[in-house]
Tab-separated table of C-alpha atoms (C1' of nucleotides) in Angstrom:
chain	number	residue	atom	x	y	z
X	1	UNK	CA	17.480	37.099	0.050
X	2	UNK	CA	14.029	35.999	-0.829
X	3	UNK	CA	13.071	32.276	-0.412
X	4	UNK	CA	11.792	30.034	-3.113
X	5	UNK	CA	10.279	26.737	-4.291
X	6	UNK	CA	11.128	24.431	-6.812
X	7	UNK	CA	9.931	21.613	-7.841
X	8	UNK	CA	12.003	19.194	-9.781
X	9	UNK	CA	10.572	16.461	-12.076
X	10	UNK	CA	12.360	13.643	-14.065
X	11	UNK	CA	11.263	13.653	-17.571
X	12	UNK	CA	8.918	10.271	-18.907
X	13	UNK	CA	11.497	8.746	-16.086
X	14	UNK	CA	10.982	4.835	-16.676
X	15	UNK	CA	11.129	5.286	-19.864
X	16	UNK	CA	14.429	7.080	-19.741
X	17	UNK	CA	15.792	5.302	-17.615
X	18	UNK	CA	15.163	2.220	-19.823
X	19	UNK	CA	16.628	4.023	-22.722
X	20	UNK	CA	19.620	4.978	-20.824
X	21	UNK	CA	20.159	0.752	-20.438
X	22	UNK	CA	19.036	0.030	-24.539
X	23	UNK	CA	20.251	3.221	-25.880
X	24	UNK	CA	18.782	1.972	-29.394
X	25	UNK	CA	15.556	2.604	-28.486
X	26	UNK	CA	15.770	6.284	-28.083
X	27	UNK	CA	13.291	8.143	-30.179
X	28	UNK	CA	10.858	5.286	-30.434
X	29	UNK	CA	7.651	4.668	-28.483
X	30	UNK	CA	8.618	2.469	-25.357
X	31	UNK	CA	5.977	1.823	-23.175
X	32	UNK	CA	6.622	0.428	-19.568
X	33	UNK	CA	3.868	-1.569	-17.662
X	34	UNK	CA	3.558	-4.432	-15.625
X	35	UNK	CA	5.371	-7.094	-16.879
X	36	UNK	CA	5.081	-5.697	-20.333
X	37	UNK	CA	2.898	-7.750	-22.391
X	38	UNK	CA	0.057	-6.431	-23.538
X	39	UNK	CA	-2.148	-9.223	-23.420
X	40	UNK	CA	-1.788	-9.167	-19.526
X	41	UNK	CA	-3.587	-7.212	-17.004
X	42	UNK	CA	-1.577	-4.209	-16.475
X	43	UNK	CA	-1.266	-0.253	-16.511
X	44	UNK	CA	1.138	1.795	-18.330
X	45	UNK	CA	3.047	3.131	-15.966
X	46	UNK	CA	5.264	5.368	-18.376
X	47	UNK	CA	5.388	6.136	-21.895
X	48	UNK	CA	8.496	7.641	-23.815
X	49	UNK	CA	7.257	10.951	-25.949
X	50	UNK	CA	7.051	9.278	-28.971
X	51	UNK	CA	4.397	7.190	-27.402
X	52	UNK	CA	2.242	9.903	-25.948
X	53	UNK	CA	2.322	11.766	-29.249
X	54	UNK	CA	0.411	7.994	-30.750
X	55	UNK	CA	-2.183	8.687	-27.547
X	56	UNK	CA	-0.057	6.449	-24.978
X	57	UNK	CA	-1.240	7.693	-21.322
X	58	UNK	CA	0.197	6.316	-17.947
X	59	UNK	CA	-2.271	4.723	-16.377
X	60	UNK	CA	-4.232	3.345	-19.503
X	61	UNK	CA	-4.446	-0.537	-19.528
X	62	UNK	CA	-0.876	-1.922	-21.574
X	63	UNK	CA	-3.791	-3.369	-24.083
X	64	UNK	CA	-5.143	0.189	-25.369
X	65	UNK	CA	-1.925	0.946	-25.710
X	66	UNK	CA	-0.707	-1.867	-27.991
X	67	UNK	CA	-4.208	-1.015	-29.935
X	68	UNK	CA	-3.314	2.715	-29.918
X	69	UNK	CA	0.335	2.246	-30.887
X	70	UNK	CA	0.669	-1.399	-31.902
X	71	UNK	CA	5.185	-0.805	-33.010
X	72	UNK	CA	5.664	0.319	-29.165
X	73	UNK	CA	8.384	-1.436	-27.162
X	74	UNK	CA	6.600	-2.962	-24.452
X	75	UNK	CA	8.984	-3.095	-21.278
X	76	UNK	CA	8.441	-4.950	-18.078
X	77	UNK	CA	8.427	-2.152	-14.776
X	78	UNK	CA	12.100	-3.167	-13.130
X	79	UNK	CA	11.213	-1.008	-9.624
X	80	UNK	CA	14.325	-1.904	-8.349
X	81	UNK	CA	16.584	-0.296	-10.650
X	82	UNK	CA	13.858	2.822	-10.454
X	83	UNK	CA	14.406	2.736	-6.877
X	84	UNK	CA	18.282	3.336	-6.845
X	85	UNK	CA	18.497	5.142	-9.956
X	86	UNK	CA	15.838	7.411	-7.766
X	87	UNK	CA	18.126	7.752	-5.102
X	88	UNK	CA	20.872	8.441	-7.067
X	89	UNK	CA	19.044	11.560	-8.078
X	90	UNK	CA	18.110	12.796	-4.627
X	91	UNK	CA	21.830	12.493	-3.586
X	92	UNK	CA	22.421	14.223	-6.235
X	93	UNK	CA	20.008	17.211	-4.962
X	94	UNK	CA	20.616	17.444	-1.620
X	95	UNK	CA	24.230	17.278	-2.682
X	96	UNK	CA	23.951	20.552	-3.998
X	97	UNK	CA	24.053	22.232	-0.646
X	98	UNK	CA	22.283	25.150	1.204
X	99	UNK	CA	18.447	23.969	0.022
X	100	UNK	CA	15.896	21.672	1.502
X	101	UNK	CA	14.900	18.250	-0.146
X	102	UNK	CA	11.682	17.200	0.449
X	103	UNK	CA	11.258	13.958	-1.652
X	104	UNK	CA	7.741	13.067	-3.219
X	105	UNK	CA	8.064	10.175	-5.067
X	106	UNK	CA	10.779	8.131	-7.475
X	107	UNK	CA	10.875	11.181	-9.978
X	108	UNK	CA	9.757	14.294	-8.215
X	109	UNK	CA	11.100	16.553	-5.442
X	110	UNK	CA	10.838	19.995	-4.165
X	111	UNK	CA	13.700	22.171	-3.032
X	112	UNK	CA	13.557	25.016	-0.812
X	113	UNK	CA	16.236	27.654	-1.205
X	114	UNK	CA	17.129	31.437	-0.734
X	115	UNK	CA	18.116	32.547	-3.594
X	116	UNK	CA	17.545	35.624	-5.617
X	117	UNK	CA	18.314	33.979	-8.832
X	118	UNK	CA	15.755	30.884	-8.518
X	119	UNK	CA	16.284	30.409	-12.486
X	120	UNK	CA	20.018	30.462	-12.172
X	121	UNK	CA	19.193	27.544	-9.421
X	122	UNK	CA	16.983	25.449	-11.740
X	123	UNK	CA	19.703	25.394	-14.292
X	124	UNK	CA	22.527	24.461	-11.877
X	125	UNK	CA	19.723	21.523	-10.581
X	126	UNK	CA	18.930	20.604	-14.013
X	127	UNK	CA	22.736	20.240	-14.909
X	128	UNK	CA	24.330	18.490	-12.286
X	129	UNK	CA	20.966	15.722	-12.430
X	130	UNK	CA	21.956	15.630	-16.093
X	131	UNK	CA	25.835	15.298	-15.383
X	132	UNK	CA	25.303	12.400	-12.303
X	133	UNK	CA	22.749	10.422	-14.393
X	134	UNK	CA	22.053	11.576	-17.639
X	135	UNK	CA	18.727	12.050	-17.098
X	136	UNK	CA	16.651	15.223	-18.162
X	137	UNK	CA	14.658	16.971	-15.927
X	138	UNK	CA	11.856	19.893	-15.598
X	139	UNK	CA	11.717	23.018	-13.045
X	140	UNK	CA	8.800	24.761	-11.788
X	141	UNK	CA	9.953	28.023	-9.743
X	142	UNK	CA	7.196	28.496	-7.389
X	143	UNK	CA	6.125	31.357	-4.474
X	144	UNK	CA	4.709	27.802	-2.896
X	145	UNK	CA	4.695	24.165	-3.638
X	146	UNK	CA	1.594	24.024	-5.138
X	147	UNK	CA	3.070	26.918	-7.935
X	148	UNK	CA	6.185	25.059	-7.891
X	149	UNK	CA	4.390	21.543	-8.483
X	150	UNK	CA	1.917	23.472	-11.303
X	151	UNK	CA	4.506	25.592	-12.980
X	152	UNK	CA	6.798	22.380	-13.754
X	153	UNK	CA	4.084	21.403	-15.635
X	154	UNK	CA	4.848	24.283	-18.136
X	155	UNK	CA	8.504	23.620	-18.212
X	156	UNK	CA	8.221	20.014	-19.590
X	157	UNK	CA	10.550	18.364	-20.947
X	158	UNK	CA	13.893	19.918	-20.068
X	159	UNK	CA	12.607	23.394	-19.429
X	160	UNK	CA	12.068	25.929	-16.437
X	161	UNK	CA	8.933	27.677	-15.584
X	162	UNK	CA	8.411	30.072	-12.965
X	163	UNK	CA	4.664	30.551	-11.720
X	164	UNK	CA	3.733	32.964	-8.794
X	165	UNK	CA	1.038	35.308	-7.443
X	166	UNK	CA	1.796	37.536	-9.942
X	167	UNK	CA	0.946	35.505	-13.406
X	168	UNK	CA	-1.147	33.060	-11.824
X	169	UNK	CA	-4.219	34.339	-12.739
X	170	UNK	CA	-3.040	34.885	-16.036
X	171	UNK	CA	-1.596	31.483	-16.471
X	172	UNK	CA	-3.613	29.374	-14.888
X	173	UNK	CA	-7.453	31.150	-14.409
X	174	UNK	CA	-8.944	29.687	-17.820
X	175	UNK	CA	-7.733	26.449	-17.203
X	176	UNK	CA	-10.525	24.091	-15.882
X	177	UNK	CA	-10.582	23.090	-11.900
X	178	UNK	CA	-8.798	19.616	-13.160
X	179	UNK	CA	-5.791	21.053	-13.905
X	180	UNK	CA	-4.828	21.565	-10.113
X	181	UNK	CA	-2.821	19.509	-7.730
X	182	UNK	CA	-5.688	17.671	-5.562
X	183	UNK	CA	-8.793	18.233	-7.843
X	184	UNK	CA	-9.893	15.116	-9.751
X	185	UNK	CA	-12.382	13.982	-11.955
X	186	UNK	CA	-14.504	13.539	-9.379
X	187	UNK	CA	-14.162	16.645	-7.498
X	188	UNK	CA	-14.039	18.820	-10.915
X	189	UNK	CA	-17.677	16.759	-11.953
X	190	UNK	CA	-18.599	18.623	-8.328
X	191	UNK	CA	-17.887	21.726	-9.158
X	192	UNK	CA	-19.219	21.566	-12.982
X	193	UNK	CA	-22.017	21.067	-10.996
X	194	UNK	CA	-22.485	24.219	-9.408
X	195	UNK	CA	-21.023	25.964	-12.366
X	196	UNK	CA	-17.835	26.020	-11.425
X	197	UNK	CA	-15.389	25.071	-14.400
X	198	UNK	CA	-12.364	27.126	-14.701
X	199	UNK	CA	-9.888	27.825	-12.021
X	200	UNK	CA	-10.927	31.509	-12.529
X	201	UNK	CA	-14.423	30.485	-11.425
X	202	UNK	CA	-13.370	28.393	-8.433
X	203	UNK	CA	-11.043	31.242	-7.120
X	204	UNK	CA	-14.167	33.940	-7.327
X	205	UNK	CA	-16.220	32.017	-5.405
X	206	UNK	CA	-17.080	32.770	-1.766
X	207	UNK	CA	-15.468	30.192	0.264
X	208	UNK	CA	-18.187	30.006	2.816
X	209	UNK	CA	-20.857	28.854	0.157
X	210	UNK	CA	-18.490	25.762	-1.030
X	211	UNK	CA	-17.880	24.604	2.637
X	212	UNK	CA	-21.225	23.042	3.193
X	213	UNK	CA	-20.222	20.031	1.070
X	214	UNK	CA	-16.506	20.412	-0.385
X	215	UNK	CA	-14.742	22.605	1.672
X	216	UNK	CA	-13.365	25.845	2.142
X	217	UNK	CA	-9.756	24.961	0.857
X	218	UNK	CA	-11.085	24.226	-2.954
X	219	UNK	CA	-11.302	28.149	-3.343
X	220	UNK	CA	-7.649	28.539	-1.787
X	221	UNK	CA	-6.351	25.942	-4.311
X	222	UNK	CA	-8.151	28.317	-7.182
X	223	UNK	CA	-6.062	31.061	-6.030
X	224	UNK	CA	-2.793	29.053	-5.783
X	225	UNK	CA	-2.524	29.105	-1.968
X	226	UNK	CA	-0.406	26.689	-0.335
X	227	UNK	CA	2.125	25.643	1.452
X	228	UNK	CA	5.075	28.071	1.268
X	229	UNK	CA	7.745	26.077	3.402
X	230	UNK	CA	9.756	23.008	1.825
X	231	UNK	CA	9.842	20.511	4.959
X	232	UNK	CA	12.880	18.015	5.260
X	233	UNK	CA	11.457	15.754	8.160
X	234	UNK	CA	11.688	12.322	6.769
X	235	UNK	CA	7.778	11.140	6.507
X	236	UNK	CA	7.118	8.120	8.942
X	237	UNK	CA	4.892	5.885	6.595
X	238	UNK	CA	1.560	5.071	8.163
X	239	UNK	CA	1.105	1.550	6.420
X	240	UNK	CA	2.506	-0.860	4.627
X	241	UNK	CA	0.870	-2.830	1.902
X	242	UNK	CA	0.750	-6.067	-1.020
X	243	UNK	CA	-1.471	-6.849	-3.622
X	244	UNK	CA	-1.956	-8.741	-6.591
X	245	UNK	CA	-3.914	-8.443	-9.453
X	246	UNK	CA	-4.918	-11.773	-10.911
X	247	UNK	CA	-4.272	-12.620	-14.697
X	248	UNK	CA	-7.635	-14.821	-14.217
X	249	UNK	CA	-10.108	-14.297	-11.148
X	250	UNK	CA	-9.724	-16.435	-8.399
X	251	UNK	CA	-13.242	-19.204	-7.729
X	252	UNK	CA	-11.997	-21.058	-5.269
X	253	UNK	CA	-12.277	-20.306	-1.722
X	254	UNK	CA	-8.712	-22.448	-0.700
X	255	UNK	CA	-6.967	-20.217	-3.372
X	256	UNK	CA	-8.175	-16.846	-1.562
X	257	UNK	CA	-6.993	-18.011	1.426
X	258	UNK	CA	-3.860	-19.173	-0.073
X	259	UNK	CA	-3.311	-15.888	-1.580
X	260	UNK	CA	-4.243	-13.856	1.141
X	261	UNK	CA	-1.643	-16.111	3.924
X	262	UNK	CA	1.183	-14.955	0.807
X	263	UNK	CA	0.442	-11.612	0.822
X	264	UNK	CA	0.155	-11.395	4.803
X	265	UNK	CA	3.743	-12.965	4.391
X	266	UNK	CA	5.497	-10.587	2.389
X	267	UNK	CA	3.804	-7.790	4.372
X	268	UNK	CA	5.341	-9.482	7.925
X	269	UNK	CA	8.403	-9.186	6.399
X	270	UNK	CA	8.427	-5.188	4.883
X	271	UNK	CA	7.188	-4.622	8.407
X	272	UNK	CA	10.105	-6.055	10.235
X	273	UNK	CA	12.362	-4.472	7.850
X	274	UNK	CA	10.710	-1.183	9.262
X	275	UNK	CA	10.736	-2.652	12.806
X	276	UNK	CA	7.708	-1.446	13.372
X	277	UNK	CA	4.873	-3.941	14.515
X	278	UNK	CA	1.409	-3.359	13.061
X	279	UNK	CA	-2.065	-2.096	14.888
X	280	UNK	CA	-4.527	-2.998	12.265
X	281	UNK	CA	-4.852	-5.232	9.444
X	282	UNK	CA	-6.531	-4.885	6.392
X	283	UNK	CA	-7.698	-7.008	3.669
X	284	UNK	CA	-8.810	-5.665	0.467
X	285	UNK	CA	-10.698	-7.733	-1.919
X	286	UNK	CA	-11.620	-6.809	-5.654
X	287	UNK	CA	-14.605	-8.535	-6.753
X	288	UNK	CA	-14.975	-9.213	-10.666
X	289	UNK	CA	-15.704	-7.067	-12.944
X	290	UNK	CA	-14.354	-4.309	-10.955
X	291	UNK	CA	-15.604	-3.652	-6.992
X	292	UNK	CA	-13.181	-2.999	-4.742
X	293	UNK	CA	-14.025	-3.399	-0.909
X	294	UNK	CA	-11.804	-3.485	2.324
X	295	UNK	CA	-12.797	-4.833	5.798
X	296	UNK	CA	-9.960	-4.279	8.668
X	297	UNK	CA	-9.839	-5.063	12.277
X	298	UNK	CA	-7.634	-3.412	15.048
X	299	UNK	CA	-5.334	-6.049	16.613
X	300	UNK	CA	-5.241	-6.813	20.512
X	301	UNK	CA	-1.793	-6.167	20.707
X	302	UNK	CA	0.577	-4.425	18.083
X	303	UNK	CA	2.185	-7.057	16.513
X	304	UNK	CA	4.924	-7.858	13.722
X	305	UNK	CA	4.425	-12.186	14.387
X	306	UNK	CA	4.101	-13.192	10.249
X	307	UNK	CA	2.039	-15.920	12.087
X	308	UNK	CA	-0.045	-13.533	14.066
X	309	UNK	CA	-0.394	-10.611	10.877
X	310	UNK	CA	-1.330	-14.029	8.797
X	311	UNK	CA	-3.968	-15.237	11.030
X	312	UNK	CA	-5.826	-11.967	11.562
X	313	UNK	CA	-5.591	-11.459	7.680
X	314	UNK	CA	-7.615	-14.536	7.436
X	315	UNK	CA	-9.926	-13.692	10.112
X	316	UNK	CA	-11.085	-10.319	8.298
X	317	UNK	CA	-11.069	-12.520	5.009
X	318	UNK	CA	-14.460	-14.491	6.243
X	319	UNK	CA	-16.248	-11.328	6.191
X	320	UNK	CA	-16.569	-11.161	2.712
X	321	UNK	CA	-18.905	-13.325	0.212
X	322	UNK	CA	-17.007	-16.613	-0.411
X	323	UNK	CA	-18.915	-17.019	-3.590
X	324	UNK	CA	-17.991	-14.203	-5.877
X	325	UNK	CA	-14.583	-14.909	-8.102
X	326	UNK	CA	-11.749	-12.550	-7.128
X	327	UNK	CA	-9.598	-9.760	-9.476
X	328	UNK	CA	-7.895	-8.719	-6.940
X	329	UNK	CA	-6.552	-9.568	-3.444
X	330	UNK	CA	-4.262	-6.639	-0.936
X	331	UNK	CA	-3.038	-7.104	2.305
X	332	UNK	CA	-2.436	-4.056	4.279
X	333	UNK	CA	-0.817	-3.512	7.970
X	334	UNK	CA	-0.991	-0.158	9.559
X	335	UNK	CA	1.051	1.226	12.358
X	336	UNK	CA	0.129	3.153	15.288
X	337	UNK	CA	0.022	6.722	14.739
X	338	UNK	CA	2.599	7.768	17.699
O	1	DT	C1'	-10.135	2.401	-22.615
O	2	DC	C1'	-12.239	-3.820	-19.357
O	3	DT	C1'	-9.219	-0.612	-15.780
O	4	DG	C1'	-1.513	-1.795	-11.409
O	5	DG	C1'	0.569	-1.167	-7.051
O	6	DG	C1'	1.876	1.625	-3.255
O	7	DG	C1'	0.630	5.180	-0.599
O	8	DT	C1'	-1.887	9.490	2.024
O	9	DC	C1'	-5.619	12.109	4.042
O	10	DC	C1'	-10.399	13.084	5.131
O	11	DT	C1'	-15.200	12.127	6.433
O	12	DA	C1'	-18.894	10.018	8.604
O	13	DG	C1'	-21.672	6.820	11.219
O	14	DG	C1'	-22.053	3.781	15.064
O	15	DA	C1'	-20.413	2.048	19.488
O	16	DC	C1'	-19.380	3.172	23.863
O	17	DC	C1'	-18.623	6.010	27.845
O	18	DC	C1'	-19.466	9.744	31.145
Q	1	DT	C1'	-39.232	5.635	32.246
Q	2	DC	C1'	-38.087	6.556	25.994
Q	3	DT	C1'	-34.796	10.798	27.446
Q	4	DG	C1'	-29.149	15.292	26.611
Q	5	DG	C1'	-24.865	16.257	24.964
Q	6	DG	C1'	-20.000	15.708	24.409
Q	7	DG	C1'	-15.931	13.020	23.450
Q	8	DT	C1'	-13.255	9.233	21.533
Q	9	DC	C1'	-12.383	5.027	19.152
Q	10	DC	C1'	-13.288	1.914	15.434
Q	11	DT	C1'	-14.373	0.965	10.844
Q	12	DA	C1'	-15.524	1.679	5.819
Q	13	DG	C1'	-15.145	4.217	1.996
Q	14	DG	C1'	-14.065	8.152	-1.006
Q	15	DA	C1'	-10.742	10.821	-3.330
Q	16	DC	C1'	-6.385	11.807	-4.790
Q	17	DC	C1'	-1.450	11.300	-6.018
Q	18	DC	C1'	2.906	9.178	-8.127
DNA sequence: TCTGGGGTCCTAGGACCC
DNA sequence: TCTGGGGTCCTAGGACCC
């Protein structure tokens, strides 16, 4: 029995999952973002079809959207109700037996099997998400996760796509170097660079001559090597982290610190929810218009004190310029890597 | 297009030590 | 006196992903 990889992917999920609650709004552009108005600060963080087809993207600011598609339903981002309607999903996957779960994210998983009918699975996945939640769902069959991950891509919405060693060139080889799982814009502007545009291009190249700068691995991704093994083992998170975006920039130096001694707060408490004390603390701070820097410091003694997390937070606060007005403000705490 | 929030991993330079 | 090389830790930042 041969083994395979699938990756499973919850179509525009927020969205539906907000539909699901107002079923009238099915079939219309619903946009959900911050606290959804459009005159805030915020990021789409899904958009229904409808929406994408008026030029809706996730991650565009919630005003670009309301210029782009000005009769979208705006909807504030409930993560709470993502977060068990989430988990009601992975039950729902590992429920179906003799296959791996490894979770990566609120709408995405991959599931090892054997199987010799990896279609057959993707349709029994796809039906008993459907049946537990009512919530659609892609499949990308995969000879590895990246595949897997790639090939859903294909299958969207509702579908099933099966991408391996055998079509990937095909498939995927005049797509540009963007179009793969870990390449971004910046890394793709790299390769343009050196003439390397399509995934085709990338996979030709010798991997020695890319190593100086990039790295070796950028030719494996090209040729859709990856991992081929679906791991279980429950992550153990390395950090935990708050921040706040500021409807207007912060200019006074009591408010920073104010800010920064709530943050530190709420991240004392996540952390003792974990039971894990922290080793470092980090404070980022996003200057207007847009500069983001962070300054950390490793603590004496590993610590989950809210008094203790707060105090350092401060402490790595002075090192930055009092003067400038503040966008954004993050507390981070990181644990020991053990 | 005036750009969220929560994460992960990697790199690289400097400090410090032997 | 002006000089090696290796190893590790700390810190900042880049890049990417959902």
């Amino acid at each position: 029995v041969a083994y395979w990889v699938l990756h499973v992917d919850l179509d525009q999920f927020l969205a539906a999952v907000e539909i699901l609650r107002r079923p009238e709004l099915a079939g219309l552009p619903v946009v959900v973002g911050g606290a959804g108005d459009p005159a805030q600060r915020a990021v789409v963080a899904t958009a229904s079809y409808p929406a994408r087809e008026r030029g809706v993207r996730s991650g565009m600011p919630l005003r670009t959207a309301a210029r782009r598609c000005p009769d979208a339903v705006f909807l504030p981002a409930d993560n709470a109700h993502y977060t068990e309607v989430s988990a009601q999903v992975m039950a729902t996957l590992r429920e179906l037996g003799d296959l791996v779960v490894e979770v990566m994210g609120w709408d995405e998983a991959f599931l090892g099997a054997d199987t010799d009918d990896p279609e057959a699975l993707a349709r029994t996945v796809q039906r008993a998400v459907l049946d537990r939640t009512r919530l659609h769902c892609a499949v990308g069959i995969g000879d590895n996760l990246l595949r897997a991950k790639l090939a859903t891509g294909f299958g969207k919405p509702a579908g099933v796509f099966r991408l391996t060693a055998a079509n990937w060139a095909e498939v995927m080889g005049d797509r540009p170097t963007r179009a793969l799982w870990g390449i971004g814009a910046r890394t793709a502007a790299t390769l343009a660079e050196r003439g390397l545009r399509t995934v085709r291009e990338l996979a030709a190249t010798d991997p020695a001559a890319l190593a100086a700068e990039l790295g070796p691995w950028y030719v494996q991704l090209g040729r859709g090597i990856g991992r081929t093994r679906v791991q279980d083992t429950p992550r153990v998170a390395r950090s935990r982290s708050r921040e706040t975006t500021f409807q207007d920039n912060l200019t006074g130096c009591d408010e920073v610190r104010a800010e920064v001694v709530a943050l530190a707060r709420r991240v004392a408490t996540d952390i003792a929810a974990d039971g894990r004390p922290a080793a470092r603390v980090a404070v980022k701070v996003r200057f207007a218009p847009f500069s983001t820097s962070t300054r950390s410091t490793t603590l004496d003694v590993a610590t989950a004190d809210p008094a203790r997390l707060e105090a350092a937070a401060l402490q790595v606060l002075e090192r930055f310029d009092p003067t400038r007005p503040v966008r954004l403000l993050g507390v981070r705490a990181e644990f020991d890597r053990t």
